[in-house]
Coordinates of C-alpha atoms and ligand atoms in Angstrom, one line a residue:
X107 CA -19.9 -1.8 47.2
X108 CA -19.6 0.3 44.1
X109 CA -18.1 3.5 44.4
X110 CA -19.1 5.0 41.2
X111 CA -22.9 6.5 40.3
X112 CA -24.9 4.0 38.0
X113 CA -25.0 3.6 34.8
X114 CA -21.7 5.9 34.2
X115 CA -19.6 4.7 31.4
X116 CA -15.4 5.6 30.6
X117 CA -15.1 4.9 26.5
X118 CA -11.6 5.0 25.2
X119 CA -11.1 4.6 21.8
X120 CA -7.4 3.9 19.5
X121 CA -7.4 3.6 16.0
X122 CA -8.7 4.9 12.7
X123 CA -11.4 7.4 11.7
X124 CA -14.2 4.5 11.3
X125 CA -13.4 3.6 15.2
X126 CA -13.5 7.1 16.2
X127 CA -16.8 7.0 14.4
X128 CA -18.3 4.3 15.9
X129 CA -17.3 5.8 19.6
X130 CA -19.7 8.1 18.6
X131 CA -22.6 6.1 17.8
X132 CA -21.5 3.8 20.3
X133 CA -21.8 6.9 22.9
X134 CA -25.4 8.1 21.7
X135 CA -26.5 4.9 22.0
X136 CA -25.2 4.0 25.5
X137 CA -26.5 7.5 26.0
X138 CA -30.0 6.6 24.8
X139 CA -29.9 3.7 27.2
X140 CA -30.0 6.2 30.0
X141 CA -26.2 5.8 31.0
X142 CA -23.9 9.2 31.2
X143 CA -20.3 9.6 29.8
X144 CA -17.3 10.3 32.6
X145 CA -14.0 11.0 31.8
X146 CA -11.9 8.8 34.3
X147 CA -12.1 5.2 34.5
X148 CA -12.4 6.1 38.1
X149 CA -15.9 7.4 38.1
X150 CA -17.3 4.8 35.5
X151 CA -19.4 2.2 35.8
X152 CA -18.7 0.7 32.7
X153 CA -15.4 0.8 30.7
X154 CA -15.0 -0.2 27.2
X155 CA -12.1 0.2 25.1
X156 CA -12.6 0.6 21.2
X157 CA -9.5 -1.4 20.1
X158 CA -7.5 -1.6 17.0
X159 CA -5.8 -4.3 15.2
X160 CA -4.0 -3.3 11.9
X161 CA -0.5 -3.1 12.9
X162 CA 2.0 -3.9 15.7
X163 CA 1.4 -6.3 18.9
X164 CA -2.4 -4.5 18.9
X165 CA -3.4 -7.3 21.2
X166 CA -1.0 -7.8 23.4
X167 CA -1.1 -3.9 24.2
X168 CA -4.8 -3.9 25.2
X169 CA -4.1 -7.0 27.4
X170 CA -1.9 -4.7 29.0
X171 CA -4.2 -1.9 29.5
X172 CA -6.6 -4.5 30.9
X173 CA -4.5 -5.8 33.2
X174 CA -3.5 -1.8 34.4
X175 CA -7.4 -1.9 35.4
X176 CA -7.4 -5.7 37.0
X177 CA -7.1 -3.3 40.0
X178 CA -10.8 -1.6 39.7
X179 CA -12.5 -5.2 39.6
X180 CA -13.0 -5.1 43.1
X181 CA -15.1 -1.8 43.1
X182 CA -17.6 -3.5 40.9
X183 CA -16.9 -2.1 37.7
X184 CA -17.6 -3.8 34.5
X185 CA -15.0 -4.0 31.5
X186 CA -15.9 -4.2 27.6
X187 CA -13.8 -4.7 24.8
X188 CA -15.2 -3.7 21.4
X189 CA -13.5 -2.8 17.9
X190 CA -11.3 -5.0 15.8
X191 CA -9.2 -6.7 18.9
X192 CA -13.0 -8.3 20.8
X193 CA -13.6 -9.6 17.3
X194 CA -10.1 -11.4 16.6
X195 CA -9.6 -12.5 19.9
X196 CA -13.5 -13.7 20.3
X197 CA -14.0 -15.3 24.0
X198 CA -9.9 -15.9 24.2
X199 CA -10.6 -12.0 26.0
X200 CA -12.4 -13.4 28.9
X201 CA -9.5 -16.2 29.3
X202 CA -6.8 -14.0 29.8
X203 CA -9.1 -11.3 31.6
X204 CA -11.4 -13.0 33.6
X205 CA -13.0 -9.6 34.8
X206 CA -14.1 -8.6 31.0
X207 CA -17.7 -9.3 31.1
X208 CA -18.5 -8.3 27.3
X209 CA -16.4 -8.5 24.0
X210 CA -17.7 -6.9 20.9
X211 CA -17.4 -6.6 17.2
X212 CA -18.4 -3.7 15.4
X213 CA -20.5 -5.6 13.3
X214 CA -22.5 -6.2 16.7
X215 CA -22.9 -2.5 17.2
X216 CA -26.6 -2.8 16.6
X217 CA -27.6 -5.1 19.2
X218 CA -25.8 -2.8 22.1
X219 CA -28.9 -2.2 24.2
X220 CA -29.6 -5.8 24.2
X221 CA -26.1 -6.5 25.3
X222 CA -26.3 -3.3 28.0
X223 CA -29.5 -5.0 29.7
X224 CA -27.5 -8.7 30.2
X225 CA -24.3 -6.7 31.5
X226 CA -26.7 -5.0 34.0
X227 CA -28.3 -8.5 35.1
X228 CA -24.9 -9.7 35.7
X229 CA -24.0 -12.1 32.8
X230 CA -20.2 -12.5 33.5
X231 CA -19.5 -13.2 29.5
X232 CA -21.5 -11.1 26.7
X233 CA -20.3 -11.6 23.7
X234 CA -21.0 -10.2 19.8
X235 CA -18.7 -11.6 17.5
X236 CA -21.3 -13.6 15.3
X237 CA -22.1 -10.5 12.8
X238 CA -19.4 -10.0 10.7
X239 CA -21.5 -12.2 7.5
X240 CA -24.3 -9.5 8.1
X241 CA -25.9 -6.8 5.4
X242 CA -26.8 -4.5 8.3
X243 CA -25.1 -1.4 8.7
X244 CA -25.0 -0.1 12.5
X245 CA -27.1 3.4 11.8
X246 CA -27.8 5.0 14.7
X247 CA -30.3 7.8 15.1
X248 CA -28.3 8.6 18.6
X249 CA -24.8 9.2 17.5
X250 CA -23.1 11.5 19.5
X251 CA -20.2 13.8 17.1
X252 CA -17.8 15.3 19.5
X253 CA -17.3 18.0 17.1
X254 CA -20.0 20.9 16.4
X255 CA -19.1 21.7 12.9
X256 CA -17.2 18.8 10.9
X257 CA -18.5 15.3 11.4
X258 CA -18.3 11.8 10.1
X259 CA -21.1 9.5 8.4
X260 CA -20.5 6.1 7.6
X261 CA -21.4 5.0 4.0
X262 CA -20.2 1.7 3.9
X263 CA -19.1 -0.9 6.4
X264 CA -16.6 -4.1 6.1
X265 CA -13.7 -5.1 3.1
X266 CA -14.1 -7.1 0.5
X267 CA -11.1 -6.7 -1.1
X268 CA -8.3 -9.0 1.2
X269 CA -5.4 -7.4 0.7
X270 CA -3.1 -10.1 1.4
X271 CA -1.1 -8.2 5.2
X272 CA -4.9 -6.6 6.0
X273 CA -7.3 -8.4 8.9
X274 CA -9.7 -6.1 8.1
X275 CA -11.8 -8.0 6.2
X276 CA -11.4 -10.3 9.0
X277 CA -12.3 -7.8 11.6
X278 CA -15.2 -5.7 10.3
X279 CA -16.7 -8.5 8.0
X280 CA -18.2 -8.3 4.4
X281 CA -18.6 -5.0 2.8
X282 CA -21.6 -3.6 3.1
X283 CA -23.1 -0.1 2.0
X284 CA -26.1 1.8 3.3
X285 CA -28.6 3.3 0.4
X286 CA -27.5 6.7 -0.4
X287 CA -31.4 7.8 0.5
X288 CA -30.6 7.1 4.4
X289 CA -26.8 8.7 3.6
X290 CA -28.1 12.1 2.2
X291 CA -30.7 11.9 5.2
X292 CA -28.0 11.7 7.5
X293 CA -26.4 15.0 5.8
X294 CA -29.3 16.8 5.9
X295 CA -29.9 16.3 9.6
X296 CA -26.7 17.6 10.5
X297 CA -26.5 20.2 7.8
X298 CA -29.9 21.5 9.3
X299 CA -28.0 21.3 12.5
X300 CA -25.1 23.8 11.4
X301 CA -22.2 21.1 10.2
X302 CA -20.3 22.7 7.4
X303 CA -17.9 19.6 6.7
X304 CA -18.8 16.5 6.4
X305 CA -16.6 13.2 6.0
X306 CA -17.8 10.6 4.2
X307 CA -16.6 7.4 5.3
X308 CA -15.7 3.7 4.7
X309 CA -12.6 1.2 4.7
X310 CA -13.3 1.2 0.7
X311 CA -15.6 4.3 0.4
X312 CA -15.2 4.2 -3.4
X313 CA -16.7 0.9 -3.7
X314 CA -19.9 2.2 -2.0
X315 CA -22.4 0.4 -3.8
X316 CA -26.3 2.1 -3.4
X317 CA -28.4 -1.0 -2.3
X318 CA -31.5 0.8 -3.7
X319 CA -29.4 1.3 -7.0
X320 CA -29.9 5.0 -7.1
X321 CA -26.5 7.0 -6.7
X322 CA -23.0 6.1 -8.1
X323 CA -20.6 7.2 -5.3
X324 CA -19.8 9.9 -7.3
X325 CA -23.0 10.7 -7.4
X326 CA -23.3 10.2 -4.1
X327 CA -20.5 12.3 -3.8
X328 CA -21.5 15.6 -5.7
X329 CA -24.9 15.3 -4.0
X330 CA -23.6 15.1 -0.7
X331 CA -21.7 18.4 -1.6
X332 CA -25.2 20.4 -3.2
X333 CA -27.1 20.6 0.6
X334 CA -27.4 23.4 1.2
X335 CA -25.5 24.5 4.0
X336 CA -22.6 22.0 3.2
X337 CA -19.1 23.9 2.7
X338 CA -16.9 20.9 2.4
X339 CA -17.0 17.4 1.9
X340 CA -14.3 15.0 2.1
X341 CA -14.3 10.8 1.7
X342 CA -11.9 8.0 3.0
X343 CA -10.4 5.7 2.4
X344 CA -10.4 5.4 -1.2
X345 CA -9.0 2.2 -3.1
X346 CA -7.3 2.8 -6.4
X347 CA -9.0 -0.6 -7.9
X348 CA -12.5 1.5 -7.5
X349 CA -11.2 4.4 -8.2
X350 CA -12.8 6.0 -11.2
X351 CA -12.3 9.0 -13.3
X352 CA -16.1 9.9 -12.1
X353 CA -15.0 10.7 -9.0
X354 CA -11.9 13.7 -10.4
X355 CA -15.3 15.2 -12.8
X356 CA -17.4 15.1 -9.2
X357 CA -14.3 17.2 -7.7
X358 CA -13.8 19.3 -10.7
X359 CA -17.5 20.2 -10.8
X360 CA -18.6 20.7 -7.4
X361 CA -16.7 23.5 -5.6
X362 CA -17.7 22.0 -2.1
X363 CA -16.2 18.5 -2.6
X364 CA -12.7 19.2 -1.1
X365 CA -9.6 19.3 -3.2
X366 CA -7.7 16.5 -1.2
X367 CA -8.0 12.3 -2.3
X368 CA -6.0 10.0 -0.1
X369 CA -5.5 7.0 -2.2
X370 CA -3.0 4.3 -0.9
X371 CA -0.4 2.9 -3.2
X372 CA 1.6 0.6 -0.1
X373 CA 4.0 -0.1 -2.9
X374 CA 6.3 1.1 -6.2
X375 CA 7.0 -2.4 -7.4
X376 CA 4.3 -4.3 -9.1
X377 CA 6.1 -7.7 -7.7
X378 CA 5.4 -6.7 -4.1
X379 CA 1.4 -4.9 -5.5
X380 CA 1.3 -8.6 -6.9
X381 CA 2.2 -10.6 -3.9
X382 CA 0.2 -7.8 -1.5
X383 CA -3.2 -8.9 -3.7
X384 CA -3.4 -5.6 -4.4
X385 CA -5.6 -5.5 -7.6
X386 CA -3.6 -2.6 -9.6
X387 CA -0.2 -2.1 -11.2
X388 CA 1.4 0.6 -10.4
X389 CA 0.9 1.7 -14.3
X390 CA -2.6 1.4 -13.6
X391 CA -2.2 3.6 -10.4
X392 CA -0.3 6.0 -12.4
X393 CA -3.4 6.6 -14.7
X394 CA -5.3 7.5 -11.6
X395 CA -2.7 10.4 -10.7
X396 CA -2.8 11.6 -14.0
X397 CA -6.5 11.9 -13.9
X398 CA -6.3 13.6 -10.8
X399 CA -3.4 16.0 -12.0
X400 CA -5.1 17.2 -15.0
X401 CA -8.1 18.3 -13.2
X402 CA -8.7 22.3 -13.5
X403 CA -8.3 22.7 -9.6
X404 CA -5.2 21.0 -8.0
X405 CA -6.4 18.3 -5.9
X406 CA -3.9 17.4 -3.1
X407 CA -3.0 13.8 -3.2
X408 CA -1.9 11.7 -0.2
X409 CA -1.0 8.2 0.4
X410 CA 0.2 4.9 2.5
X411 CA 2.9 2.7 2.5
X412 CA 4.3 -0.5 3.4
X413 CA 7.7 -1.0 3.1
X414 CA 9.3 -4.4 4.4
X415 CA 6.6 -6.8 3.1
X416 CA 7.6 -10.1 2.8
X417 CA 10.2 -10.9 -0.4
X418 CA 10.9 -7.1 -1.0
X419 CA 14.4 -6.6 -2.0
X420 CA 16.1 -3.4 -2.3
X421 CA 15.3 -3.0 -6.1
X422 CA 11.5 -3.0 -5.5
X423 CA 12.1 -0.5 -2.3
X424 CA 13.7 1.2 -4.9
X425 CA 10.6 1.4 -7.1
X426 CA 8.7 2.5 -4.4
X427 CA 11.2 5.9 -4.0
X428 CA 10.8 6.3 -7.5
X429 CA 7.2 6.6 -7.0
X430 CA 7.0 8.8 -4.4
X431 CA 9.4 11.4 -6.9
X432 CA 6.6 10.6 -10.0
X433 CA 3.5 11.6 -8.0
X434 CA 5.0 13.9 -5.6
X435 CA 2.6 13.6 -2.7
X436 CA 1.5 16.0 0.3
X437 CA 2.0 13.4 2.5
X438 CA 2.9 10.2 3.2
X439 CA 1.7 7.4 5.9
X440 CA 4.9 5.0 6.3
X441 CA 4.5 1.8 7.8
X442 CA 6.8 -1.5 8.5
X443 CA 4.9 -4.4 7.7
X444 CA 3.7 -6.5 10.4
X445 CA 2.3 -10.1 10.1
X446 CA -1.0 -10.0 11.1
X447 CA -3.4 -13.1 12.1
X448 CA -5.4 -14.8 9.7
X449 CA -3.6 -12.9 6.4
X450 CA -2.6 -14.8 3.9
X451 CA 0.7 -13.6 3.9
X452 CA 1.5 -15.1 7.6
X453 CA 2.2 -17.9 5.4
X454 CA 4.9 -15.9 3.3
X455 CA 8.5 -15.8 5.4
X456 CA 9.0 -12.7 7.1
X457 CA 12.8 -12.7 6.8
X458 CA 13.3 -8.9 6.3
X459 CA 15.1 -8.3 9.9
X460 CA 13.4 -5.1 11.8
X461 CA 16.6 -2.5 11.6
X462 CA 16.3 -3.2 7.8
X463 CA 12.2 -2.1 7.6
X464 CA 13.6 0.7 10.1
X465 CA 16.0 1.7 7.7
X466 CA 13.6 1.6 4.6
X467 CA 10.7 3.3 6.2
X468 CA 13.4 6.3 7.6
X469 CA 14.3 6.8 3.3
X470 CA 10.9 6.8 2.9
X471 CA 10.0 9.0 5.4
X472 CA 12.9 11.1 4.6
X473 CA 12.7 11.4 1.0
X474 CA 8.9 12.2 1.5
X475 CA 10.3 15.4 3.7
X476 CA 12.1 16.9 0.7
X477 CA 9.2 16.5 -1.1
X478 CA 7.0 18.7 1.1
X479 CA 9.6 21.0 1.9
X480 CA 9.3 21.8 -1.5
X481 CA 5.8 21.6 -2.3
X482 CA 4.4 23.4 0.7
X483 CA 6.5 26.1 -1.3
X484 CA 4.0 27.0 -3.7
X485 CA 1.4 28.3 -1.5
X486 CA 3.3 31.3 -0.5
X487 CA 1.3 34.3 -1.4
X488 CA -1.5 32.3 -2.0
X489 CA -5.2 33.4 -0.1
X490 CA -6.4 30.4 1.1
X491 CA -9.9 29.5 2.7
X492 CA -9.5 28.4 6.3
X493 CA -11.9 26.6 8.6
X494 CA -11.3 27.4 12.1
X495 CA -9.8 24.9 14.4
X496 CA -9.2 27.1 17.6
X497 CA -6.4 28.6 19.1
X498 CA -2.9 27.9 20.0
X499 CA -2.3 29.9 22.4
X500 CA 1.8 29.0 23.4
X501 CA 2.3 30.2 19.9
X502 CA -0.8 33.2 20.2
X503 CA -2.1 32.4 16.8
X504 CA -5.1 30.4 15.0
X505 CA -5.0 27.5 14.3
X506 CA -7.4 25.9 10.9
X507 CA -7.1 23.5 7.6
X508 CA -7.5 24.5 3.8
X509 CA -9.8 22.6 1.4
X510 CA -6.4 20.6 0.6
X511 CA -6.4 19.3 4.5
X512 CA -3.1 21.2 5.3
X513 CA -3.1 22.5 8.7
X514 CA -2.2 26.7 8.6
X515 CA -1.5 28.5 11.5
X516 CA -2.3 32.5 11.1
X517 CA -2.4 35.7 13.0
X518 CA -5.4 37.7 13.2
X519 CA -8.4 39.2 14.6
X520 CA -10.7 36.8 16.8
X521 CA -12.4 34.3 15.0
X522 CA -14.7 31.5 16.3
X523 CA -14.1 27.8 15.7
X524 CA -16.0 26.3 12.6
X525 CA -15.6 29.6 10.3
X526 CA -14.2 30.1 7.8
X527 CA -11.9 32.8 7.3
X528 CA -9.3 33.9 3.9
X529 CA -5.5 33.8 5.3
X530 CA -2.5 34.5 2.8
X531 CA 0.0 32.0 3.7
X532 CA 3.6 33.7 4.2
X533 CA 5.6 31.1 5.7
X534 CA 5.5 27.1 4.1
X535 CA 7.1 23.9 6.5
X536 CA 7.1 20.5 5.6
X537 CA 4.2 19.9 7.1
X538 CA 1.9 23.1 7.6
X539 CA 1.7 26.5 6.7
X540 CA 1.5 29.4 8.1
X541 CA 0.0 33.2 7.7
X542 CA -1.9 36.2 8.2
X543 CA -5.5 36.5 7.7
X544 CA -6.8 38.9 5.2
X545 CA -9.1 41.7 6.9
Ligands
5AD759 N1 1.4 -4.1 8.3 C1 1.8 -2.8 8.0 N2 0.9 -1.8 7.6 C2 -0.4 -2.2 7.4 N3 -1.4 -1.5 7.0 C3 -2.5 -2.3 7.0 N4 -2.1 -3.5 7.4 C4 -0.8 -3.5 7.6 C5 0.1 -4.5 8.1 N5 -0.2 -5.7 8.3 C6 -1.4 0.0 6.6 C7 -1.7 0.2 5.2 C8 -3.1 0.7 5.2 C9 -3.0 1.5 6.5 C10 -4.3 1.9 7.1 O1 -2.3 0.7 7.4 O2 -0.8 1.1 4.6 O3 -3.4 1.6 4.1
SF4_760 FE1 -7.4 -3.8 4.2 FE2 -7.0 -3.9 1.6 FE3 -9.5 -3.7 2.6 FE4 -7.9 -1.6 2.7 S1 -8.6 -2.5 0.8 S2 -9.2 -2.4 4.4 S3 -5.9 -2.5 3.0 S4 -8.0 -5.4 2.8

């Protein structure tokens, strides 16, 4: 017999920002259905796991986790896989883990409650994997944002771009963007419902594409920033292919659109940009940080990279370094490269042994220290605008992030989460700052 109330679900969710979003719409919708959230697997009905597939042995780790729960079968609980893992590894789930009775893309999202009603009649195998060529995006008037005052709306779904290591084309389908009417509708609502931030999102949220042909994302941009009520917006991930000069006027001229754009390079050397099908130069990405640089407010500039792909040799790696000195970023994602299925370059050998992409990514990583060591340097003395995070209480100070998305921890007065305070920063680390707020 079960031992758990009905209609009680356990979500747990890895990955990027876009999964985390889609736990949340995922959430209010389940929600809508009439089920309730728990926080152990213990008290759930239902258990679904939002997977992740971009890097490392993704699948083999949630076959592992499965297996952890093999355990809870007996009790009557039902397992769901969803996220980029149920969509590469289809009905292959239910194979090597008999007890999942439903595996599910994100480009299936939509039809949930229809999925929900033939889980409850006791289909053993529900699948939605057959999406990904759709022009639907999953909007949900039910999503359920974790966080009172900072929240994310999706503005385009799926890559088109097939970066030759990526499987998210593969995973989240064709791109596919939602009008900018339904986008700035979204805003609103939560505007109206006391957000202050809001994070506009997509794989490739620069080539958002209005289907009603009304904003630019730019445009999209600098009117997502004029609601009243909105005191920050920030986008991700952009692509520097689509990256255009609109976007640094938008950020120039709008004081609300933050002063932070993370644009992935993954590489220095216009060999490995070449064989990675990446679409720029790095010349090309050069022009974009120049753009960015001369802008009258200095915009914080972050990035990725891959180092170990497939034919890099040391004087390409070496590129890369130089890069990372040219642009002088705030912070750096580092990442060995890791064949993925269905890329195209599973087909290139992958003869770089691990200790040497250890080694690389370590000088990256390293390198990219001495860089923010030094630039976190020149916001001493400076009064920066804080939004409230909370409190750390071990180290009995506040904890918040600038416009720039650099995390400041300050003394002070109380103050409640989701305001937004002035702090002048007096100490600077490699990666945060810290200070007193101004009374
Ligand atoms: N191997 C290593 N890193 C990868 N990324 C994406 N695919 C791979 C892969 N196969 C990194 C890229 C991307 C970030 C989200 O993950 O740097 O920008
Ligand atoms: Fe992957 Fe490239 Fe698309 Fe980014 S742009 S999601 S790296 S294929």
């Amino acid at each position: 017999m079960p031992s758990h109330p009905p209609k009680t679900f356990y979500l747990e969710t890895f990955g990027c920002q876009m999964n985390v979003h889609d736990s949340e719409k995922v959430i209010g919708t389940l929600v809508s259905e009439g089920y309730r959230q728990v926080q152990t697997v213990e008290e759930a009905g239902l258990v679904l796991y939002n997977t992740c597939s971009i890097r490392d042995k993704a699948e083999q780790k949630v076959f592992n986790r499965l297996s952890d729960y093999k355990k809870y079968q007996k009790q009557g609980k039902k397992f769901a896989v969803l996220g980029c893992v149920a969509q590469q590894e289809g009905a292959r789930i239910f194979e090597r883990a008999p007890y999942v009775s439903m595996v599910c893309g994100s480009a299936s999202y939509r039809n949930l409650p229809e999925m929900l009603v033939q889980i409850e009649a006791g289909n053993q195998r529900v699948t939605g994997l057959d999406d990904r060529e759709t022009d639907k995006c999953f909007e949900t008037e039910f999503t359920s944002r974790t966080n009172p005052h900072r929240g994310y709306i999706t503005i385009i779904e799926g890559c088109d771009k097939f970066c030759s290591y990526c499987v998210v084309p593969f995973t989240r389908g064709k791109e596919r963007s939602r009008t900018s009417d339904s986008v700035l509708a979204e805003a609103r609502q939560m505007a109206d419902l006391g957000y202050t931030e809001i994070q506009l999102l997509g794989q490739n949220v620069n080539s958002f594409k209005d289907p009603a042909g009304k904003h630019t994302f730019a445009e999209l941009l600098a009117a997502v920033g004029q609601i009243e009520g909105i005191k920050r917006v920030r986008f991700t991930t952009s692509h520097p292919r689509d990256f255009g000069r609109d976007i640094v006027e938008a950020i120039d001229s709008v004081p609300t659109l933050c002063d932070h754009v993370h644009l992935p390079v993954q590489s220095g050397s216009n060999r490995v940009l070449d064989a990675m099908q990446r679409l720029y130069t790095r010349e090309q990405y050069l022009e974009r940080i120049a753009w960015m640089k001369a802008a009258s407010r200095e915009i914080s500039i972050t990035t990725d990279i891959i180092v170990g792909f497939p034919g890099e040799t040391e004087s390409d790696f070496q590129q890369t370094l130089s890069l990372l000195e040219q642009v002088e970023f705030d912070a750096v994602f580092g990442f060995k490269y890791s064949p993925r299925p269905n890329t195209p370059s599973l087909k290139l050998e992958d003869a770089l042994p691990d200790e040497e992409k250890a080694r690389r990514l370590a000088v990256v990583l390293e390198k990219q220290r001495d860089i923010q060591r030094r630039r976190y340097q020149r916001h001493l003395g400076q009064i920066l605008e804080v939004m409230v995070e909370g409190r750390n209480d071990r180290h009995q100070q506040w904890t918040g992030r600038t416009t720039q998305n650099k995390v400041i921890n300050f003394t002070g007065p109380e103050v409640s989460p989701g305001s937004y305070v002035p702090v002048v920063t007096t100490a600077a680390f490699p990666n945060s700052l810290a200070g007193q707020m101004v009374i």
